[in-house]
Coordinates of N, CA, C and O and ligand atoms in Angstrom, one line a residue:
X800 N -16.5 100.2 2.1 CA -16.9 99.1 1.2 C -18.4 98.8 1.3 O -19.0 98.5 0.3
X801 N -18.9 99.0 2.5 CA -20.4 98.7 2.7 C -21.2 99.6 1.8 O -22.1 99.2 1.0
X802 N -20.9 100.9 1.8 CA -21.6 101.8 1.0 C -21.4 101.6 -0.5 O -22.3 101.7 -1.3
X803 N -20.2 101.3 -0.9 CA -19.9 101.0 -2.3 C -20.7 99.8 -2.8 O -21.2 99.8 -3.9
X804 N -20.8 98.8 -1.9 CA -21.6 97.6 -2.3 C -23.1 97.9 -2.4 O -23.7 97.5 -3.4
X805 N -23.6 98.6 -1.5 CA -25.0 99.0 -1.6 C -25.3 99.9 -2.8 O -26.3 99.7 -3.5
X806 N -24.4 100.8 -3.1 CA -24.6 101.7 -4.2 C -24.5 100.8 -5.5 O -25.3 101.0 -6.4
X807 N -23.5 99.9 -5.6 CA -23.4 99.1 -6.7 C -24.6 98.3 -7.0 O -25.2 98.3 -8.1
X808 N -25.2 97.6 -6.0 CA -26.3 96.8 -6.2 C -27.6 97.6 -6.6 O -28.4 97.2 -7.3
X809 N -27.6 98.9 -6.1 CA -28.8 99.7 -6.4 C -28.9 100.0 -7.9 O -29.9 100.4 -8.4
X810 N -27.7 99.9 -8.6 CA -27.8 100.1 -10.1 C -28.1 98.9 -10.9 O -28.2 98.9 -12.1
X811 N -28.1 97.7 -10.2 CA -28.3 96.5 -10.9 C -29.7 96.0 -10.9 O -30.5 96.4 -10.0
X812 N -30.1 95.1 -11.8 CA -31.4 94.6 -11.9 C -31.5 93.2 -11.3 O -30.8 92.3 -11.8
X813 N -32.3 93.0 -10.2 CA -32.4 91.6 -9.6 C -33.0 90.7 -10.6 O -34.0 91.0 -11.2
X814 N -32.4 89.5 -10.7 CA -32.9 88.5 -11.7 C -33.3 87.2 -11.0 O -34.2 86.5 -11.5
X815 N -32.6 86.8 -9.9 CA -32.9 85.5 -9.4 C -32.4 85.6 -7.9 O -31.4 86.2 -7.6
X816 N -33.2 84.9 -7.0 CA -32.8 84.8 -5.6 C -33.1 83.4 -5.1 O -34.3 83.0 -5.2
X817 N -32.2 82.7 -4.6 CA -32.5 81.4 -4.0 C -31.9 81.5 -2.5 O -31.4 82.6 -2.1
X818 N -32.0 80.5 -1.8 CA -31.6 80.5 -0.4 C -30.1 80.5 -0.3 O -29.5 80.8 0.8
X819 N -29.4 80.3 -1.4 CA -27.9 80.3 -1.4 C -27.3 81.3 -2.2 O -26.0 81.5 -2.2
X820 N -28.0 82.0 -3.0 CA -27.4 83.0 -3.9 C -28.4 84.1 -4.3 O -29.6 83.9 -4.3
X821 N -27.9 85.2 -4.7 CA -28.7 86.3 -5.4 C -28.0 86.7 -6.7 O -26.7 86.8 -6.7
X822 N -28.7 86.8 -7.7 CA -28.1 87.2 -9.0 C -28.7 88.4 -9.5 O -29.9 88.6 -9.5
X823 N -27.8 89.3 -9.9 CA -28.2 90.6 -10.5 C -27.7 90.8 -11.9 O -26.5 90.4 -12.1
X824 N -28.4 91.4 -12.8 CA -27.9 91.6 -14.1 C -27.5 93.1 -14.2 O -28.1 94.0 -13.7
X825 N -26.3 93.2 -14.8 CA -25.8 94.6 -15.0 C -26.3 95.1 -16.3 O -25.7 95.0 -17.4
X826 N -27.5 95.8 -16.3 CA -28.1 96.3 -17.5 C -27.6 97.6 -17.9 O -28.0 98.1 -19.0
X827 N -26.8 98.2 -17.1 CA -26.3 99.6 -17.5 C -24.8 99.6 -17.6 O -24.2 100.7 -17.6
X828 N -24.2 98.5 -17.8 CA -22.7 98.4 -18.2 C -21.8 99.1 -17.1 O -20.9 99.8 -17.5
X829 N -22.1 98.9 -15.9 CA -21.3 99.4 -14.8 C -20.0 98.6 -14.8 O -19.9 97.4 -15.0
X830 N -18.8 99.3 -14.7 CA -17.6 98.6 -14.7 C -17.4 97.7 -13.4 O -17.8 98.0 -12.3
X831 N -16.8 96.6 -13.7 CA -16.4 95.6 -12.6 C -15.5 96.3 -11.6 O -14.5 96.9 -12.1
X832 N -15.7 96.3 -10.3 CA -14.8 96.9 -9.4 C -13.4 96.3 -9.3 O -12.5 96.8 -8.8
X833 N -13.3 95.1 -9.8 CA -12.1 94.3 -9.8 C -11.2 94.7 -11.0 O -10.0 95.0 -10.9
X834 N -11.8 94.6 -12.2 CA -11.0 94.7 -13.4 C -11.3 95.9 -14.3 O -10.7 96.2 -15.3
X835 N -12.4 96.7 -13.9 CA -12.8 97.9 -14.6 C -13.4 97.6 -16.0 O -13.6 98.6 -16.7
X836 N -13.7 96.4 -16.3 CA -14.4 96.1 -17.5 C -15.9 95.9 -17.2 O -16.2 95.3 -16.1
X837 N -16.8 96.3 -18.0 CA -18.2 96.1 -17.7 C -18.5 94.6 -17.5 O -18.0 93.8 -18.3
X838 N -19.2 94.2 -16.5 CA -19.5 92.8 -16.2 C -21.0 92.5 -16.6 O -21.8 93.4 -16.9
X839 N -21.3 91.2 -16.7 CA -22.6 90.8 -17.2 C -23.6 90.7 -16.0 O -24.6 91.3 -15.9
X840 N -23.2 89.8 -15.1 CA -24.0 89.5 -13.9 C -23.2 89.6 -12.6 O -21.9 89.4 -12.6
X841 N -23.8 90.0 -11.5 CA -23.2 89.9 -10.2 C -23.9 88.8 -9.4 O -25.2 88.8 -9.3
X842 N -23.2 87.8 -9.0 CA -23.8 86.8 -8.1 C -23.2 86.9 -6.7 O -22.0 86.9 -6.6
X843 N -24.1 87.0 -5.7 CA -23.7 87.1 -4.4 C -24.0 85.7 -3.7 O -25.2 85.3 -3.7
X844 N -23.0 85.1 -3.2 CA -23.2 83.8 -2.5 C -23.7 84.1 -1.1 O -22.9 84.6 -0.3
X845 N -24.9 83.7 -0.8 CA -25.4 84.0 0.6 C -25.5 82.8 1.4 O -25.7 82.9 2.7
X846 N -25.4 81.6 0.8 CA -25.5 80.4 1.6 C -24.1 79.9 2.0 O -23.1 80.5 1.7
X847 N -24.0 78.8 2.8 CA -22.8 78.2 3.2 C -22.0 77.7 2.0 O -20.8 77.8 1.9
X848 N -22.7 77.1 1.1 CA -22.1 76.7 -0.2 C -23.1 76.7 -1.3 O -24.3 76.7 -1.0
X849 N -22.7 76.8 -2.5 CA -23.6 76.8 -3.6 C -23.0 76.1 -4.8 O -21.7 76.2 -4.9
X850 N -23.8 75.5 -5.5 CA -23.2 74.9 -6.8 C -23.7 75.8 -7.9 O -24.9 75.8 -8.2
X851 N -22.8 76.6 -8.3 CA -23.2 77.6 -9.4 C -23.2 76.9 -10.7 O -22.2 76.3 -11.1
X852 N -24.3 76.9 -11.3 CA -24.4 76.3 -12.6 C -24.2 77.3 -13.7 O -25.1 78.2 -13.9
X853 N -23.1 77.2 -14.4 CA -22.8 78.1 -15.5 C -23.0 77.4 -16.8 O -22.5 76.4 -17.0
X854 N -23.8 78.0 -17.7 CA -24.2 77.3 -18.9 C -23.1 77.4 -19.9 O -23.1 76.7 -20.9
X855 N -22.2 78.4 -19.7 CA -21.1 78.5 -20.7 C -19.9 79.0 -20.0 O -20.0 79.6 -18.9
X856 N -18.7 78.8 -20.5 CA -17.5 79.3 -19.9 C -17.5 80.8 -19.8 O -17.8 81.5 -20.8
X857 N -17.2 81.3 -18.6 CA -17.2 82.7 -18.4 C -15.9 83.1 -17.7 O -15.4 82.3 -16.9
X858 N -15.5 84.3 -17.9 CA -14.5 84.9 -17.1 C -15.2 85.5 -15.8 O -16.2 86.1 -15.9
X859 N -14.6 85.2 -14.7 CA -15.2 85.6 -13.4 C -14.2 86.4 -12.6 O -13.1 85.9 -12.4
X860 N -14.6 87.5 -12.0 CA -13.8 88.2 -11.0 C -14.5 88.0 -9.7 O -15.7 87.9 -9.6
X861 N -13.7 87.9 -8.7 CA -14.2 87.6 -7.3 C -13.9 88.7 -6.4 O -12.7 89.2 -6.3
X862 N -14.9 89.1 -5.6 CA -14.6 90.1 -4.5 C -15.5 89.6 -3.3 O -16.0 88.5 -3.3
X863 N -15.5 90.4 -2.3 CA -16.3 90.1 -1.1 C -17.1 91.3 -0.6 O -16.6 92.4 -0.7
X864 N -18.3 91.0 -0.1 CA -19.0 92.1 0.5 C -18.4 92.4 1.9 O -17.6 91.7 2.4
X865 N -18.9 93.4 2.5 CA -18.5 93.8 3.9 C -18.8 92.7 4.9 O -18.2 92.6 5.9
X866 N -19.8 91.8 4.5 CA -20.1 90.7 5.4 C -19.4 89.4 5.0 O -19.7 88.3 5.4
X867 N -18.4 89.6 4.1 CA -17.5 88.5 3.7 C -18.2 87.5 2.9 O -17.9 86.3 2.8
X868 N -19.3 87.9 2.2 CA -20.0 87.0 1.3 C -19.3 87.1 -0.1 O -19.0 88.2 -0.5
X869 N -19.0 86.0 -0.7 CA -18.3 86.1 -2.0 C -19.2 86.8 -3.1 O -20.4 86.5 -3.1
X870 N -18.6 87.7 -3.8 CA -19.3 88.3 -4.9 C -18.6 87.9 -6.2 O -17.4 88.0 -6.3
X871 N -19.4 87.3 -7.2 CA -18.8 86.9 -8.4 C -19.3 87.8 -9.5 O -20.5 87.9 -9.7
X872 N -18.3 88.4 -10.2 CA -18.7 89.2 -11.3 C -18.4 88.4 -12.6 O -17.2 88.1 -12.8
X873 N -19.4 88.2 -13.4 CA -19.2 87.4 -14.6 C -19.0 88.3 -15.8 O -19.7 89.3 -15.9
X874 N -18.1 87.8 -16.7 CA -17.9 88.6 -17.9 C -18.1 87.6 -19.1 O -17.8 86.4 -19.0
X875 N -18.8 88.1 -20.1 CA -19.0 87.3 -21.3 C -18.0 87.5 -22.3 O -17.3 88.5 -22.4
Ligands
ZN447 ZN1 -14.0 91.8 -13.7

C-alpha cells in the first residue's frame, strides 16, 4: 500500500498544502483506487482535524494511506 500511495501521488499535480491537508489535482485522469472512475482531486488529511471547504456538492471516495491518514478522492 505504501508504494501504491507514493506511485499514485507521483502522477498527481500538487495544488495546495496547509498544515492540516494536502491537495493534489488529477490532471491525467488516473482512476480512483476505490471505485475505478477517474477522480478530480486527492485530498490527504495530515492534521488532527480539518474543516474541508467544498464549494459544490461532490461525490467523495475515502481511503487511507499506510500512515492511516485519510485520503479523500473527489469526483465531479
Ligand atoms: Zn472514487
